Coordinates of C-alpha atoms (C1' of nucleotides) in Angstrom, one line a residue:
Chain A
M1145 CA -0.1 0.0 0.4
R1146 CA 1.3 3.6 -1.2
L1147 CA 0.3 6.1 2.3
S1148 CA -0.2 9.0 -1.2
R1149 CA -3.3 6.5 -2.2
Y1150 CA -4.6 5.1 1.8
F1151 CA -6.7 6.0 4.8
L1152 CA -4.5 7.4 7.5
P1153 CA -6.1 10.5 9.5
V1154 CA -3.6 10.8 11.5
L1155 CA -3.2 13.3 14.3
K1156 CA -0.7 15.2 16.3
E1157 CA -2.4 16.6 19.1
T1158 CA -4.0 14.7 21.3
P1159 CA -8.0 14.7 21.4
A1160 CA -9.2 15.8 24.7
E1161 CA -11.4 12.5 25.8
A1162 CA -8.3 10.3 26.1
Q1163 CA -6.7 9.3 29.2
I1164 CA -4.9 6.3 28.6
A1165 CA -2.4 5.7 25.9
S1166 CA -4.1 3.0 24.0
H1167 CA -6.8 5.1 23.9
R1168 CA -5.0 8.3 22.6
L1169 CA -3.1 6.4 20.3
M1170 CA -5.5 4.8 18.5
L1171 CA -6.6 7.9 17.6
R1172 CA -3.8 10.2 16.8
A1173 CA -2.8 6.8 14.7
G1174 CA -6.1 7.0 12.9
M1175 CA -7.4 3.1 14.0
I1176 CA -10.8 4.4 15.5
K1177 CA -13.3 8.0 15.5
Q1178 CA -15.9 7.5 18.1
A1179 CA -19.8 7.5 16.9
S1180 CA -21.2 7.6 20.1
A1181 CA -20.6 7.0 23.8
G1182 CA -18.2 3.8 23.6
I1183 CA -19.4 3.0 19.8
Y1184 CA -16.6 3.4 17.1
S1185 CA -16.3 2.7 13.4
W1186 CA -12.6 1.2 12.9
L1187 CA -10.8 3.1 10.0
P1188 CA -8.1 1.4 8.1
L1189 CA -5.6 1.0 10.2
G1190 CA -7.6 0.0 13.3
L1191 CA -9.6 -2.8 10.6
K1192 CA -5.5 -4.7 9.7
V1193 CA -5.3 -5.2 12.6
L1194 CA -8.9 -5.9 14.4
R1195 CA -8.8 -8.8 11.4
N1196 CA -5.3 -10.0 12.2
I1197 CA -6.0 -10.6 15.8
E1198 CA -9.7 -11.7 14.7
R1199 CA -8.3 -14.6 12.5
I1200 CA -5.0 -15.7 14.6
V1201 CA -8.7 -16.2 17.2
N1202 CA -10.4 -18.3 13.6
E1203 CA -6.7 -19.9 13.5
E1204 CA -6.6 -21.5 17.2
Q1205 CA -9.8 -22.3 17.6
E1206 CA -9.8 -24.3 14.5
R1207 CA -6.8 -26.0 15.3
A1208 CA -8.5 -27.0 18.2
G1209 CA -10.9 -28.7 16.8
H1210 CA -13.7 -26.4 18.0
V1211 CA -16.4 -24.9 15.2
P1212 CA -17.5 -21.9 13.3
L1213 CA -20.9 -20.4 12.5
L1214 CA -22.4 -17.2 13.3
M1215 CA -25.2 -15.9 15.4
P1216 CA -27.1 -13.0 14.8
T1217 CA -26.7 -10.0 17.2
L1218 CA -30.2 -9.0 17.5
Q1219 CA -32.2 -11.3 19.7
G1220 CA -35.7 -12.1 20.6
A1221 CA -36.9 -11.9 23.9
D1222 CA -38.6 -15.1 24.5
L1223 CA -35.2 -17.5 25.3
W1224 CA -34.1 -15.2 27.9
R1225 CA -37.3 -15.7 29.3
E1226 CA -37.3 -18.9 29.6
S1227 CA -33.0 -19.5 30.7
G1228 CA -34.7 -16.7 33.7
R1229 CA -31.9 -13.8 32.3
Y1230 CA -34.6 -11.9 30.7
D1231 CA -35.2 -9.7 34.0
A1232 CA -32.0 -11.1 35.5
Y1233 CA -29.9 -9.4 33.6
G1234 CA -30.6 -5.6 34.6
E1235 CA -30.3 -1.9 32.5
E1236 CA -26.7 -3.7 30.9
M1237 CA -28.8 -5.1 27.9
L1238 CA -30.0 -2.7 25.2
R1239 CA -33.7 -3.9 25.0
I1240 CA -35.4 -2.8 21.8
K1241 CA -39.2 -3.1 20.1
D1242 CA -39.0 -3.9 16.7
R1243 CA -42.5 -2.4 14.1
Q1244 CA -44.4 -4.9 15.5
G1245 CA -43.6 -4.2 19.4
R1246 CA -41.8 -7.9 19.6
E1247 CA -39.4 -7.1 22.2
M1248 CA -36.0 -7.6 21.2
L1249 CA -32.4 -7.3 22.7
Y1250 CA -29.3 -6.5 21.1
G1251 CA -27.0 -9.7 22.5
P1252 CA -24.6 -9.7 25.2
T1253 CA -23.6 -12.6 25.0
N1254 CA -24.9 -15.9 23.5
E1255 CA -25.7 -18.9 25.9
E1256 CA -29.7 -19.1 25.2
M1257 CA -29.4 -18.8 21.8
I1258 CA -27.0 -21.7 21.1
T1259 CA -28.0 -23.6 23.3
D1260 CA -31.9 -23.8 21.2
I1261 CA -29.4 -23.9 17.7
F1262 CA -27.8 -27.3 20.0
R1263 CA -31.1 -28.7 21.7
S1264 CA -33.0 -28.4 17.4
Y1265 CA -30.6 -30.9 16.1
V1266 CA -28.6 -32.9 18.9
S1267 CA -30.5 -35.8 21.0
S1268 CA -27.0 -37.9 21.3
Y1269 CA -24.1 -38.8 22.7
K1270 CA -22.5 -39.9 19.9
D1271 CA -22.9 -36.3 18.7
L1272 CA -20.8 -35.5 21.4
P1273 CA -17.7 -33.4 22.7
L1274 CA -19.2 -30.4 20.6
T1275 CA -17.6 -27.3 20.7
L1276 CA -19.1 -23.8 18.8
Y1277 CA -18.6 -20.7 18.7
H1278 CA -18.6 -17.2 16.8
I1279 CA -17.3 -14.0 16.3
Q1280 CA -19.8 -11.4 16.7
W1281 CA -20.0 -7.8 17.6
K1282 CA -21.8 -7.9 21.0
F1283 CA -23.5 -4.3 23.2
R1284 CA -23.2 -4.4 26.7
D1285 CA -25.1 -0.7 27.7
E1286 CA -22.6 0.1 30.2
M1287 CA -23.4 3.4 32.6
R1288 CA -19.6 4.6 31.8
P1289 CA -18.7 3.1 29.1
R1290 CA -14.6 4.6 28.7
F1291 CA -11.0 3.7 27.8
G1292 CA -11.6 3.9 24.0
V1293 CA -12.3 0.2 22.8
M1294 CA -11.8 -1.3 26.1
R1295 CA -14.5 -0.6 28.1
G1296 CA -16.6 0.2 24.7
R1297 CA -20.5 -0.9 24.8
E1298 CA -20.3 -2.3 20.9
F1299 CA -17.3 -4.9 21.0
L1300 CA -16.5 -8.0 19.1
M1301 CA -15.5 -10.9 21.3
K1302 CA -15.7 -14.2 20.3
D1303 CA -17.3 -16.9 22.2
G1304 CA -17.5 -20.9 22.2
Y1305 CA -19.8 -23.1 23.9
N1306 CA -18.9 -26.1 24.5
F1307 CA -21.5 -29.0 24.9
D1308 CA -20.3 -33.1 26.9
L1309 CA -21.6 -35.6 28.6
D1310 CA -20.1 -35.6 31.5
Y1311 CA -18.3 -33.1 34.5
E1312 CA -15.6 -35.1 33.4
A1313 CA -15.8 -34.6 29.5
A1314 CA -16.4 -30.7 30.3
M1315 CA -13.2 -30.6 31.5
V1316 CA -11.5 -31.6 28.4
A1317 CA -13.4 -28.7 27.5
Y1318 CA -11.4 -26.5 29.7
D1319 CA -8.3 -27.7 29.5
R1320 CA -8.4 -27.3 25.7
H1321 CA -9.7 -24.0 25.7
M1322 CA -6.8 -22.5 28.5
V1323 CA -4.9 -24.4 26.4
S1324 CA -5.8 -22.4 23.1
Y1325 CA -6.4 -19.3 25.0
L1326 CA -2.9 -19.4 25.8
R1327 CA -1.6 -20.0 22.4
T1328 CA -3.7 -17.5 20.6
Y1329 CA -2.0 -14.5 23.0
E1330 CA 1.3 -15.6 23.1
R1331 CA 0.9 -15.2 18.8
M1332 CA -0.1 -12.1 19.5
G1333 CA 3.0 -11.0 22.0
L1334 CA 0.9 -10.8 25.5
Q1335 CA 2.2 -12.2 27.6
A1336 CA -1.7 -13.4 30.1
I1337 CA -1.8 -15.3 32.7
P1338 CA -5.0 -17.3 33.7
M1339 CA -6.3 -16.7 37.3
R1340 CA -9.0 -18.0 39.5
A1341 CA -12.1 -15.8 39.0
D1342 CA -15.3 -15.3 39.9
S1343 CA -18.4 -16.1 37.4
G1344 CA -20.0 -12.4 37.8
P1345 CA -23.4 -12.5 35.9
I1346 CA -22.7 -15.6 33.5
G1347 CA -23.1 -17.5 36.4
G1348 CA -20.3 -20.8 36.3
E1349 CA -17.9 -22.9 39.3
D1350 CA -14.7 -22.6 37.7
T1351 CA -13.4 -20.1 35.8
H1352 CA -9.7 -18.7 34.4
E1353 CA -9.6 -15.4 33.5
F1354 CA -6.6 -15.0 31.4
L1355 CA -4.4 -11.4 32.8
V1356 CA -2.3 -9.1 30.2
L1357 CA -0.1 -7.1 32.5
A1358 CA -0.4 -3.3 32.5
E1359 CA -0.1 0.2 34.6
T1360 CA -3.8 0.7 33.4
G1361 CA -5.9 -2.5 33.9
E1362 CA -9.3 -2.3 35.9
S1363 CA -8.0 -5.2 38.2
E1364 CA -5.6 -5.4 40.7
V1365 CA -3.9 -8.9 40.2
F1366 CA -2.0 -11.5 43.1
Y1367 CA 0.6 -13.9 41.3
D1368 CA 3.6 -16.0 41.7
S1369 CA 6.1 -14.5 38.9
A1370 CA 7.3 -18.1 38.5
I1371 CA 4.1 -18.4 36.3
L1372 CA 5.9 -15.2 33.7
D1373 CA 8.6 -17.9 33.3
L1374 CA 5.6 -20.4 31.4
K1375 CA 5.8 -20.3 27.0
L1376 CA 4.2 -23.0 25.4
A1377 CA 6.4 -21.4 22.2
D1378 CA 6.4 -24.7 19.8
R1379 CA 5.4 -26.9 22.2
A1380 CA 4.1 -29.2 19.6
V1381 CA 0.0 -30.0 21.2
D1382 CA -2.2 -33.1 20.5
Y1383 CA -6.1 -31.4 21.3
D1384 CA -6.8 -35.1 21.3
D1385 CA -4.8 -35.7 24.1
A1386 CA -6.6 -35.4 27.2
A1387 CA -3.6 -35.7 29.8
Q1388 CA -1.2 -33.3 28.2
L1389 CA -3.9 -31.3 28.3
A1390 CA -4.6 -31.3 31.7
S1391 CA -1.3 -31.3 32.6
I1392 CA 0.0 -27.9 30.3
R1393 CA -3.6 -26.5 32.8
S1394 CA -2.2 -27.9 35.6
E1395 CA 1.9 -26.1 35.1
W1396 CA -0.2 -22.9 34.4
T1397 CA -2.5 -22.8 37.3
T1398 CA -0.1 -24.8 40.5
P1399 CA 1.2 -21.3 40.6
Y1400 CA -1.0 -18.3 42.5
A1401 CA -2.7 -16.5 40.1
R1402 CA -5.7 -14.3 41.5
T1403 CA -7.7 -11.2 40.7
D1404 CA -8.6 -9.0 44.1
E1405 CA -12.5 -10.7 43.6
T1406 CA -10.8 -14.6 44.6
H1407 CA -7.2 -13.4 46.0
D1408 CA -6.8 -15.3 49.5
E1409 CA -3.4 -13.5 51.3
G1410 CA -3.0 -16.4 53.5
V1411 CA -3.0 -18.7 50.3
F1412 CA -0.3 -15.9 49.1
A1413 CA 1.6 -15.8 52.2
E1414 CA 2.9 -19.0 51.4
V1415 CA 4.3 -17.7 48.0
P1416 CA 8.3 -17.4 48.5
E1417 CA 8.4 -13.2 48.9
E1418 CA 10.9 -12.4 46.1
R1419 CA 8.2 -14.1 43.8
R1420 CA 5.3 -12.4 45.7
R1421 CA 3.9 -9.6 42.9
T1422 CA 1.4 -7.3 43.3
S1423 CA 0.1 -5.5 39.6
R1424 CA -2.2 -4.2 37.5
G1425 CA -4.4 -6.0 34.4
I1426 CA -6.0 -5.8 31.9
E1427 CA -8.9 -8.6 31.2
V1428 CA -8.8 -10.2 27.5
G1429 CA -10.6 -13.6 28.1
Q1430 CA -12.1 -16.0 30.1
I1431 CA -13.6 -19.4 30.2
F1432 CA -16.3 -20.9 32.8
Y1433 CA -17.5 -24.1 33.6
F1434 CA -21.3 -23.6 34.1
G1435 CA -22.9 -27.7 33.8
T1436 CA -26.0 -27.8 33.3
K1437 CA -27.8 -24.1 34.1
Y1438 CA -28.8 -23.8 30.4
S1439 CA -29.1 -27.3 29.1
E1440 CA -31.9 -28.0 31.9
P1441 CA -34.1 -24.9 31.8
L1442 CA -33.6 -24.5 27.8
G1443 CA -33.7 -28.5 27.9
A1444 CA -30.5 -29.1 25.6
M1445 CA -30.5 -33.0 26.3
V1446 CA -28.7 -35.8 25.1
A1447 CA -29.4 -39.7 25.3
N1448 CA -26.7 -40.9 27.3
E1449 CA -25.4 -45.0 26.7
K1450 CA -28.1 -46.3 28.6
G1451 CA -30.6 -44.5 26.1
E1452 CA -30.8 -42.5 29.9
R1453 CA -31.7 -38.6 28.4
V1454 CA -29.5 -36.1 30.8
P1455 CA -29.3 -32.7 30.3
V1456 CA -25.6 -32.0 28.7
H1457 CA -22.3 -30.0 30.8
M1458 CA -21.9 -27.3 29.1
G1459 CA -18.7 -24.3 29.1
S1460 CA -18.5 -20.6 27.8
H1461 CA -15.4 -19.3 26.8
G1462 CA -15.0 -15.8 25.5
I1463 CA -12.3 -13.6 24.1
G1464 CA -12.4 -9.7 24.2
V1465 CA -11.2 -9.5 20.3
S1466 CA -12.6 -5.8 19.9
R1467 CA -10.1 -5.4 23.7
L1468 CA -7.6 -6.7 22.8
L1469 CA -6.0 -4.1 20.0
G1470 CA -6.0 -1.3 23.8
A1471 CA -4.4 -4.8 25.9
I1472 CA -2.1 -5.1 23.5
I1473 CA -1.2 -1.3 22.9
E1474 CA -0.9 -0.7 26.9
A1475 CA 1.5 -3.6 26.6
S1476 CA 3.8 -1.6 24.3
H1477 CA 4.0 1.6 23.5
D1478 CA 6.3 4.1 24.1
D1479 CA 6.5 7.8 23.9
K1480 CA 6.6 8.0 20.5
G1481 CA 4.0 5.7 19.6
I1482 CA 2.6 1.5 19.3
I1483 CA 4.6 -0.9 18.7
W1484 CA 2.9 -2.9 17.4
P1485 CA 3.8 -7.1 18.1
E1486 CA 5.2 -8.9 14.4
G1487 CA 2.2 -11.3 15.0
V1488 CA -0.7 -8.2 14.8
T1489 CA 0.8 -5.4 12.6
P1490 CA -1.2 -4.1 10.4
F1491 CA 2.0 -3.6 8.0
H1492 CA 4.7 -5.8 8.1
V1493 CA 7.6 -3.2 7.6
G1494 CA 7.4 0.7 6.4
I1495 CA 9.5 1.9 3.8
V1496 CA 10.4 5.5 4.5
N1497 CA 11.7 7.7 1.4
L1498 CA 13.7 10.5 2.4
R1499 CA 14.0 12.4 -1.0
Q1500 CA 10.8 11.6 -2.7
G1501 CA 10.9 12.2 -6.5
D1502 CA 14.7 11.5 -6.7
A1503 CA 14.6 9.1 -9.3
A1504 CA 17.3 6.6 -7.9
C1505 CA 15.8 6.4 -4.2
D1506 CA 11.9 6.7 -6.3
A1507 CA 13.6 3.2 -8.3
A1508 CA 14.7 1.8 -4.9
C1509 CA 11.5 2.2 -2.4
A1510 CA 8.9 0.7 -5.8
E1511 CA 11.6 -2.4 -5.9
I1512 CA 11.4 -3.1 -2.3
E1513 CA 7.9 -2.7 -2.5
A1514 CA 7.8 -5.4 -4.9
Q1515 CA 10.2 -7.6 -3.1
V1516 CA 8.6 -7.1 0.0
A1517 CA 5.2 -8.3 -1.1
A1518 CA 6.7 -11.4 -3.6
K1519 CA 7.5 -13.0 -0.3
G1520 CA 3.8 -12.8 1.3
L1521 CA 4.7 -9.3 3.6
E1522 CA 2.6 -6.3 2.8
P1523 CA 4.2 -3.2 3.0
L1524 CA 3.3 0.6 3.5
Y1525 CA 5.1 3.0 1.7
D1526 CA 5.5 5.9 3.1
D1527 CA 5.4 8.2 -0.8
R1528 CA 3.8 11.4 0.2
D1529 CA 5.7 14.4 -0.7
E1530 CA 7.2 15.3 2.9
R1531 CA 10.2 15.2 4.9
A1532 CA 11.9 12.4 7.1
G1533 CA 11.0 13.8 10.3
A1534 CA 7.1 13.9 9.6
K1535 CA 8.1 10.5 7.8
F1536 CA 9.6 9.3 10.9
A1537 CA 7.0 10.1 13.1
T1538 CA 4.1 8.8 11.3
M1539 CA 6.0 5.4 10.8
D1540 CA 6.4 5.4 15.1
L1541 CA 3.1 7.0 15.8
I1542 CA 1.7 4.2 13.9
G1543 CA 4.4 1.2 15.7
L1544 CA 4.9 -1.0 12.7
P1545 CA 7.9 -3.3 13.5
W1546 CA 10.2 -2.9 11.0
R1547 CA 10.7 0.4 8.3
I1548 CA 13.3 0.4 5.4
T1549 CA 14.5 3.8 5.0
V1550 CA 15.8 5.1 1.4
G1551 CA 17.7 7.7 1.2
P1552 CA 20.3 9.2 -1.4
R1553 CA 23.6 9.0 0.7
G1554 CA 22.5 4.8 1.1
I1555 CA 21.1 4.4 -1.8
A1556 CA 24.4 6.1 -3.9
A1557 CA 26.4 2.8 -2.0
G1558 CA 23.7 0.9 -2.7
K1559 CA 22.7 0.5 1.0
V1560 CA 19.4 0.9 3.0
E1561 CA 18.8 1.0 7.1
L1562 CA 16.8 -1.6 7.8
T1563 CA 15.0 -0.1 11.7
S1564 CA 14.1 -2.5 14.5
R1565 CA 10.8 0.5 16.0
R1566 CA 11.3 -1.8 19.7
T1567 CA 14.6 -1.2 19.8
G1568 CA 15.3 1.4 17.5
E1569 CA 18.7 -0.3 16.3
S1570 CA 19.3 0.2 12.2
E1571 CA 21.2 -1.3 10.2
E1572 CA 22.8 -0.3 7.0
M1573 CA 22.1 -3.3 4.6
T1574 CA 21.6 -4.4 0.7
V1575 CA 18.2 -4.4 -0.7
E1576 CA 18.4 -7.8 -1.1
E1577 CA 19.8 -8.5 2.2
A1578 CA 16.9 -6.8 3.9
V1579 CA 13.8 -8.1 1.7
T1580 CA 15.8 -12.1 3.2
R1581 CA 15.7 -10.3 6.9
L1582 CA 12.5 -8.9 7.3
A1583 CA 11.4 -12.9 5.7
A1584 CA 12.7 -14.8 8.1
I1585 CA 11.6 -12.7 10.9
Y1586 CA 8.0 -13.1 9.7
A1587 CA 8.8 -16.5 9.2
G1588 CA 7.5 -17.5 12.1
H1589 CA 4.1 -15.6 12.2
Chain B
rC1127 C1' -27.3 6.5 38.7
rG1128 C1' -24.3 10.0 42.6
rG1129 C1' -21.1 14.4 42.0
rG1130 C1' -18.6 17.3 38.6
rG1131 C1' -16.9 19.7 34.2
rC1132 C1' -17.1 20.9 29.0
rG1133 C1' -19.4 21.4 24.1
rU1134 C1' -16.6 28.1 20.1
rA1135 C1' -13.3 26.0 12.3
rG1136 C1' -10.7 19.3 11.1
rC1137 C1' -7.7 18.8 16.1
rG1138 C1' -6.7 21.5 20.3
rC1139 C1' -7.2 26.5 22.8
rA1140 C1' -8.7 31.3 24.4
rG1141 C1' -12.5 34.6 24.4
rC1142 C1' -17.7 35.0 28.2
rC1143 C1' -17.5 36.9 34.7
rU1144 C1' -18.3 43.2 32.9
rG1145 C1' -23.6 41.7 25.4
rG1146 C1' -21.9 45.8 20.5
rU1147 C1' -21.5 40.4 15.7
rA1148 C1' -15.1 35.7 16.2
rG1149 C1' -9.7 35.1 17.6
rC1150 C1' -4.8 32.0 18.1
rG1151 C1' -1.8 27.9 17.0
rC1152 C1' -1.4 23.1 14.4
rA1153 C1' -4.1 21.1 10.0
rU1154 C1' -5.8 22.4 4.8
rC1155 C1' -5.3 25.3 -0.4
rU1156 C1' -1.8 28.4 -3.5
rG1157 C1' 4.0 30.3 -4.5
rC1158 C1' 8.9 30.2 -3.3
rU1159 C1' 12.9 28.9 -0.3
rU1160 C1' 14.3 24.0 2.0
rU1161 C1' 15.2 18.5 2.3
rG1162 C1' 18.0 12.5 7.7
rG1163 C1' 13.5 13.4 13.0
rG1164 C1' 6.6 16.7 12.6
rA1165 C1' 10.4 23.6 8.1
rG1166 C1' 10.7 29.3 6.8
rC1167 C1' 8.5 33.2 4.5
rA1168 C1' 4.3 35.7 1.7
rG1169 C1' -0.8 35.0 1.5
rA1170 C1' -5.8 32.4 1.0
rG1171 C1' -10.0 29.8 1.9
rG1172 C1' -12.7 27.2 6.5
rG1173 C1' -17.0 28.3 11.9
rC1174 C1' -25.8 29.7 11.8
rC1175 C1' -20.2 29.8 19.1
rG1176 C1' -24.4 22.3 20.1
rG1177 C1' -29.8 22.9 20.1
rA1178 C1' -34.5 25.6 21.1
rG1179 C1' -36.8 29.1 23.4
rG1180 C1' -36.2 33.5 26.6
rU1181 C1' -34.2 39.1 28.1
rU1182 C1' -32.3 43.3 25.4
rC1183 C1' -31.6 48.0 20.4
rG1184 C1' -28.5 44.0 20.2
rA1185 C1' -26.2 37.4 22.8
rA1186 C1' -20.6 33.3 21.7
rU1187 C1' -21.2 36.0 26.5
rC1188 C1' -27.1 37.1 30.9
rC1189 C1' -31.9 33.4 31.8
rU1190 C1' -34.7 28.8 31.4
rC1191 C1' -34.9 23.8 29.1
rU1192 C1' -32.8 20.4 26.3
rC1193 C1' -28.9 17.5 23.7
rG1194 C1' -23.8 15.4 23.1
rC1195 C1' -19.1 14.4 25.2
rC1196 C1' -15.9 14.5 28.9
rC1197 C1' -13.9 13.2 34.7
rC1198 C1' -14.9 10.8 40.5
rG1199 C1' -17.0 7.3 41.9
rA1200 C1' -20.4 2.3 42.4
rC1201 C1' -21.0 -1.3 38.4
rC1202 C1' -18.5 -3.9 34.2
rA1203 C1' -16.0 -8.2 29.5

RNA sequence: CGGGGCGUAGCGCAGCCUGGUAGCGCAUCUGCUUUGGGAGCAGAGGGCCGGAGGUUCGAAUCCUCUCGCCCCGACCA
């Protein structure tokens, strides 16, 4: 993409409403525009990152054997009356009447609807286990939306639901979700710590929240620093191997890690003092086991091996897709702007032409653009007639992890400059070397 | 939902107290110069001052109502 043809409305000054780094930077980098309180338009750069996050979530879900579908944003009130949540959910649920006076709602979550789908078609244990998920916009009418996409009213969420014959099978699904979530966050360049949590209004018996450590997090968290050393990295995970899943889950849930809701000073005191940490965290996901809470009232039953009709055991699992943009920026930025992890960056490399209109520089930039694209990578070429400072400032702000700088001095010597956004380190090399280096960097992403 | 604040050009703000028909910086457009970290000079365009009522000869400014947004708290993915 050439910047002169793109739509990237960056702001030099910080809009007054933005309080925290991620909100400020998303507005300045031209990623989002507020439409009304807690509701945003996604501008091209923001949409690219949102789609990248979505893609990673999808890939990891499908890898775990979970099946995608898509349910509507608007739901009828009847199902929610059946589960008893129409009245229980409260003012946070946006209720709407259609022209016939039918009561509708903009879904804050989808347990009822997925259970209805399940009960309509599945009646035998032979069809289990089954996990269905979708990535869809949700609406929760927060009293006080704030912090940009971190706490919007409209938000994009992956929510998945597992259906299993009994408690033991549902626990395998629980472990499978835990592992797939750990992989998902790692691919986004995030360290998300599973913490024992409260079940809240969704209702549940066993639940973990995934927290990203950040100063601006909404929750106070207490943890054993040993958990920071755990990495899945290239570990081969077999999602059909229940014992392996359980062992990974156990590995990540053994070190103490809890939010203030479930924090226990007594247990925390047993952690060696030098490893005891208190911090703040942003919640980016949660997994629940809630048994037959919805299958019983909604009549989601299957026949077991003995021919008895039993309610299925369920769990639900969420990843805050739109909120993750905020969380990633909170965890990865500096005073000049965003620093995208390679896994989610909107463009793989920025090309800065320091002397637009100079034949040699223009030709070199076009060549780099073509070679980068030939490697399957997407460049953003700043071909505007701007001064060096302005181009650098824009690249730093929008946070592409790598930059190739092309100037008349270097070109005369057959060299360009490859710069890391994260470290600021630059190295001179030929165009071919730079392209090869980039291809190697992104090979793992 | 309680408490506080703010709506003036695309963005950031001044003007309001003490009424006289709107201004600054950045951005935008034109020209010249400049060209490795948000350039300089000269010129230009752009605002029914959130909306509605009222007071007044006259309202961005005073009064009433209303809509929107933000902050602190409670709540929440």
